[in-house]
Coordinates of C-alpha atoms in Angstrom, one line a residue:
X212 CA 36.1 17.6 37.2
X213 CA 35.8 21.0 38.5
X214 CA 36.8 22.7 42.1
X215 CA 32.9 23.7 42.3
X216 CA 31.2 21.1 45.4
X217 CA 28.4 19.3 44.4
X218 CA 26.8 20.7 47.1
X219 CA 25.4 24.8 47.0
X220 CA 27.3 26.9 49.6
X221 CA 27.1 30.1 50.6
X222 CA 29.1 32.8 48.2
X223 CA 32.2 33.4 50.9
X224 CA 34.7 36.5 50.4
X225 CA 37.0 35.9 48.1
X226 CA 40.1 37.4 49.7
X227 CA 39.1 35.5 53.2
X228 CA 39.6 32.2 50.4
X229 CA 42.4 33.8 48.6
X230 CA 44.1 34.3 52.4
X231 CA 43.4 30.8 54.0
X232 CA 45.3 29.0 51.0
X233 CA 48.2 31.2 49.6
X234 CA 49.4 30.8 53.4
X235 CA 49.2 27.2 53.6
X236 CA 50.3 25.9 50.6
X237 CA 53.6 24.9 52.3
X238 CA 51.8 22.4 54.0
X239 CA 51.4 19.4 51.9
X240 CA 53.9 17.9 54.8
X241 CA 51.5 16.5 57.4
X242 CA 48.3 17.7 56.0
X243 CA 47.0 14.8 57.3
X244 CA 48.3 13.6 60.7
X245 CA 47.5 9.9 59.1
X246 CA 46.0 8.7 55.9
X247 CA 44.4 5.3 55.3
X248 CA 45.7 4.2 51.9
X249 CA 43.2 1.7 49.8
X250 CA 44.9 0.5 46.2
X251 CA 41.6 -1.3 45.0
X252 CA 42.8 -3.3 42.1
X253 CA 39.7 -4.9 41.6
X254 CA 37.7 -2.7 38.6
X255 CA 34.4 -2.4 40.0
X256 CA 31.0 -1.3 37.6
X257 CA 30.5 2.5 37.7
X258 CA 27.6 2.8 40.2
X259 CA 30.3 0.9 42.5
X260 CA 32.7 3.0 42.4
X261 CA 30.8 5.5 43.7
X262 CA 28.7 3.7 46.3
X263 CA 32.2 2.9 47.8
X264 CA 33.3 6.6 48.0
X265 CA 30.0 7.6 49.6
X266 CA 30.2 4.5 52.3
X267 CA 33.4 5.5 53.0
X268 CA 32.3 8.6 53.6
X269 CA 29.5 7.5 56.1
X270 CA 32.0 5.3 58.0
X271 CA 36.3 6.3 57.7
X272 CA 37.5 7.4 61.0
X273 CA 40.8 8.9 60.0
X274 CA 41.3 10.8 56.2
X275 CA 41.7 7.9 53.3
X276 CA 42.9 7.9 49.7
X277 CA 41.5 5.4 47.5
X278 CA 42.8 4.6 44.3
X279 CA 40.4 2.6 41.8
X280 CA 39.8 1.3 38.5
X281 CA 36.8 0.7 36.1
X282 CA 35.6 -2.7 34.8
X283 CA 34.8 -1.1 31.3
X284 CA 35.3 2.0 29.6
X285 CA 32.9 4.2 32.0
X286 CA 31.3 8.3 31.9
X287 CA 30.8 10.0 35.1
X288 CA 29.1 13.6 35.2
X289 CA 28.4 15.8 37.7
X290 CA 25.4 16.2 40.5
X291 CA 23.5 18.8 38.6
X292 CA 24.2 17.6 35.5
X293 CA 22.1 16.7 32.7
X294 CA 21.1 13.3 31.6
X295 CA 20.7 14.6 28.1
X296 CA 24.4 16.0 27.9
X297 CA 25.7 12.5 28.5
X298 CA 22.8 10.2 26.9
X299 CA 24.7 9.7 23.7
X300 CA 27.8 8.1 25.3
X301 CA 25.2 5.4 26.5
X302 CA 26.0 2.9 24.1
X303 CA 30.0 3.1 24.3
X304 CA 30.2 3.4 28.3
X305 CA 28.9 3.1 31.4
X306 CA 27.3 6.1 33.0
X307 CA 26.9 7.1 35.7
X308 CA 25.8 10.5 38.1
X309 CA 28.4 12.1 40.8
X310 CA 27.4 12.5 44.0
X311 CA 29.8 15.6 43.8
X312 CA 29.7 18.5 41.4
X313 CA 31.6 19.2 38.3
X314 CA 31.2 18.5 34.4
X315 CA 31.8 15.4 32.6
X316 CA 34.3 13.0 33.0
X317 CA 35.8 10.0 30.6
X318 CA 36.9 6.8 32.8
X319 CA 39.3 4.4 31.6
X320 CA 42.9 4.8 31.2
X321 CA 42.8 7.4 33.9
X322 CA 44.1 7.0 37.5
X323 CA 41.6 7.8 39.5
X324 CA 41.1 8.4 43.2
X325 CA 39.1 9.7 46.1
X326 CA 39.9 11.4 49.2
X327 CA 37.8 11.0 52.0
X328 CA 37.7 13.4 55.0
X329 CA 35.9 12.2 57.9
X330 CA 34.6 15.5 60.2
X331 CA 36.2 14.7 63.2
X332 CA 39.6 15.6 61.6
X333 CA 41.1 19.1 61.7
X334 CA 41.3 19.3 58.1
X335 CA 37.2 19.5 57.6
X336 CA 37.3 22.8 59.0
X337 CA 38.9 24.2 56.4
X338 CA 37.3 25.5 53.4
X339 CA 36.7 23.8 50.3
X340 CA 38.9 25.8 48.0
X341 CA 41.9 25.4 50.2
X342 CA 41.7 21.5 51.0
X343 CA 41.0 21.5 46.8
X344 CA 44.0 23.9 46.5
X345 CA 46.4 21.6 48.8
X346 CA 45.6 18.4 47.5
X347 CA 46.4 19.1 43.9
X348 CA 49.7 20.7 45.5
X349 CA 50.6 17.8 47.0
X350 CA 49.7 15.8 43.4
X351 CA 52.0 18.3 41.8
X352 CA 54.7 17.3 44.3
X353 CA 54.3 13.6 43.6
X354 CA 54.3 13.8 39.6
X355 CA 57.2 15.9 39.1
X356 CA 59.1 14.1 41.3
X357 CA 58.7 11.3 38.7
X358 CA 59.4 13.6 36.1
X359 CA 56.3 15.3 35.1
X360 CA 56.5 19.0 34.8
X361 CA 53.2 19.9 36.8
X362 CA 51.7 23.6 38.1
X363 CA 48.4 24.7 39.7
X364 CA 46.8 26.2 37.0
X365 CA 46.7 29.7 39.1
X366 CA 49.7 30.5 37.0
X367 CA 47.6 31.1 34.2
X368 CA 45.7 33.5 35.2
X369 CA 42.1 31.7 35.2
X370 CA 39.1 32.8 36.0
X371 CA 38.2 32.6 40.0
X372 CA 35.8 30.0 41.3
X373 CA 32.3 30.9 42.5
X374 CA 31.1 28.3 44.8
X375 CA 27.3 29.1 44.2
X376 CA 24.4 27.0 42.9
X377 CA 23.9 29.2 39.9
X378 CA 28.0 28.6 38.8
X379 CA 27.6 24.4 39.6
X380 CA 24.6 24.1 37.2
X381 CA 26.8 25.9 34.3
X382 CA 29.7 24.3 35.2
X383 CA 28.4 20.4 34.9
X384 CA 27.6 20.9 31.0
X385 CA 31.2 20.8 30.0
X386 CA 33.9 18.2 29.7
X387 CA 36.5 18.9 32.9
X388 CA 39.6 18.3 31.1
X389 CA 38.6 20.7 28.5
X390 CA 37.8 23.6 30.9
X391 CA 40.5 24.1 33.5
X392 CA 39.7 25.9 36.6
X393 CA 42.0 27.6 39.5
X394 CA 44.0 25.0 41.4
X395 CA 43.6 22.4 38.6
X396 CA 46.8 20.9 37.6
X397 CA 48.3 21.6 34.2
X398 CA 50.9 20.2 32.1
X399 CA 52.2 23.0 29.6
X400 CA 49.0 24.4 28.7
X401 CA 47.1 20.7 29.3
X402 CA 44.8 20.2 32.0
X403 CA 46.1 16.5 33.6
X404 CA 44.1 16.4 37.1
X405 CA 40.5 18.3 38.5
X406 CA 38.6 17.1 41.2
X407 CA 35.0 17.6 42.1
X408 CA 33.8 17.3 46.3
X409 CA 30.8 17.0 48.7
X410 CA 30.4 18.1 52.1
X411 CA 28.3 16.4 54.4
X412 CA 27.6 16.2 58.4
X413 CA 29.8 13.1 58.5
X414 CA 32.9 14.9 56.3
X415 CA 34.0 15.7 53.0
X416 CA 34.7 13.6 50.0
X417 CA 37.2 14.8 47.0
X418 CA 36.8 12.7 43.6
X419 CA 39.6 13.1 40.9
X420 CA 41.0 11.8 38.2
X421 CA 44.4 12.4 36.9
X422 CA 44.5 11.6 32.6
X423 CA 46.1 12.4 29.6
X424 CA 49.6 12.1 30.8
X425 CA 52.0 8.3 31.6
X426 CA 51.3 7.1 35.0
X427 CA 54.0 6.2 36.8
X428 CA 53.5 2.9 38.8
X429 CA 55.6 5.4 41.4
X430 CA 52.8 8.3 41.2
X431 CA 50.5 6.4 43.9
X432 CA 52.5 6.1 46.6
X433 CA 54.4 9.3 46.2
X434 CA 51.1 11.1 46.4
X435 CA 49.7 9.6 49.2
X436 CA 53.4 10.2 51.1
X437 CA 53.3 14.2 50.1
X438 CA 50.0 14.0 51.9
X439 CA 51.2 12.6 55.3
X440 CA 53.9 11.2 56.2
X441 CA 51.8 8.2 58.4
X442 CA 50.4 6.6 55.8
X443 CA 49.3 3.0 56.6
X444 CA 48.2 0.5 53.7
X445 CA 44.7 -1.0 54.1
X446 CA 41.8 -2.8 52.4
X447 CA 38.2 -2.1 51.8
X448 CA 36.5 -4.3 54.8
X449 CA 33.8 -6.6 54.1
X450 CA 31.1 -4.0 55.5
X451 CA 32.1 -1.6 53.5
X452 CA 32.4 -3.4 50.4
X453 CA 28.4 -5.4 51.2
X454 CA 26.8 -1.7 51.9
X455 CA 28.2 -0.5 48.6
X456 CA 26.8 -2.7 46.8
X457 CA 23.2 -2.2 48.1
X458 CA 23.7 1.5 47.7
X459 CA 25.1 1.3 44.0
X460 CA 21.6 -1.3 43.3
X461 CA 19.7 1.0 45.0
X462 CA 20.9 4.5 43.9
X463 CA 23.5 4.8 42.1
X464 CA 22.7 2.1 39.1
X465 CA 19.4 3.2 39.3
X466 CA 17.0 4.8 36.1
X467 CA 15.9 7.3 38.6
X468 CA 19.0 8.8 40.1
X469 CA 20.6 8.9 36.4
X470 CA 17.7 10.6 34.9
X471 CA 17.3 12.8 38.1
X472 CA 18.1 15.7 36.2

């Protein structure tokens, strides 16, 4: 996944981005005053996955991090992506279109999460980049304090992000993990974790995936705690879980909204 939002903002200046997060990336310590954390061990179909992440969205009244798995060997690909780009993998996995931007992405034996940031919460103000910038901080504090020798990918030198409609349409014809953007996080010269968001009246939602690298059974809770330090553990309600389910019938398991493009 790429640090480009699914939806198309505004080009902002670059330095007024490059100022907000070089001075705040000391604060992966309380970036959230409280975080929800939701380890759903059940693997849930494709579509359902992400008709929880956008109900969460509609409804979470403090920031939540859910970790989730897939019931089968699964594709997901970006808003403006094309169907074509991902029609041959049809056969071998279930598909399925992002609400939030980004290129292609290969479920399965990746930990995957999503970060939900309701708008009522000081972090929403802040701009896209930077919450994208912190949050992969913060990962990189959780894995290599299990070991894993993890950087923001800055330190490479890579090309700047353009948040613009025109750089979201290129970007959702490539494989994430093969094209590593600033403030993904690397491994040597690997790409391990990207992200891709949306931003919406009710508050922002961050869906990433961490691959190609042993996941610590540790790596969960450790991440959630360089995030806040009031974390509480809690479960998907039954509301939630009921208007997913209609959602992922309705939209996201649908002909239409896969072909939409």
């Amino acid at each position: 996944m790429a640090v480009i939002p699914s939806e198309v903002e505004e080009s902002l200046d670059n330095s007024e981005r490059a100022r907000n997060v070089s001075t705040s990336l000391d604060m992966t310590e309380g970036f959230f005053a409280a975080l929800s954390v939701q380890n759903d061990a059940v693997p849930h179909s494709a579509a359902m996955n992400m008709a929880i992440d956008e109900v969460l969205l509609e409804t979470a009244a403090i920031p939540i991090i859910r970790f989730y798995r897939w019931r089968s060997p699964a594709l997901s690909f970006g808003y403006f992506g094309k169907f074509s780009d991902v029609a041959i993998y049809g056969a071998e996995r279930d598909l399925v279109r992002r609400w939030t931007g980004g290129g292609i992405v290969f479920h399965g034996d990746d930990l995957t999460y999503s970060i939900v940031i309701p708008a009522n919460d000081p972090v929403f103000d802040e701009s896209s980049i930077a919450v994208y910038e912190k949050i992969h901080h913060a990962l990189c504090q959780a894995l290599n304090k299990i070991g894993t020798g993890a950087v923001l990918a800055q330190s490479f030198g890579l090309r700047e992000i353009v948040l613009s409609k025109h750089a979201a349409v290129s970007a959702s014809r490539y494989n994430c993990f093969a094209n590593p953007v600033r403030a993904d996080v690397m491994m040597g010269s690997r790409k391990i974790a990207g992200a891709a968001q949306r931003r919406t009246g009710r508050g922002l939602l961050q869906q990433g995936s961490i691959q190609g690298t042993t996941t610590n059974p540790d790596l969960t809770k450790k991440f959630a705690q360089a995030l806040s330090t009031n974390c509480s553990e809690t479960e998907i309600s039954e509301e939630v879980f009921q208007r997913a389910q209609e959602l992922a019938q309705r939209k996201y398991g649908s002909e239409s909204w896969l072909r939409k493009r």
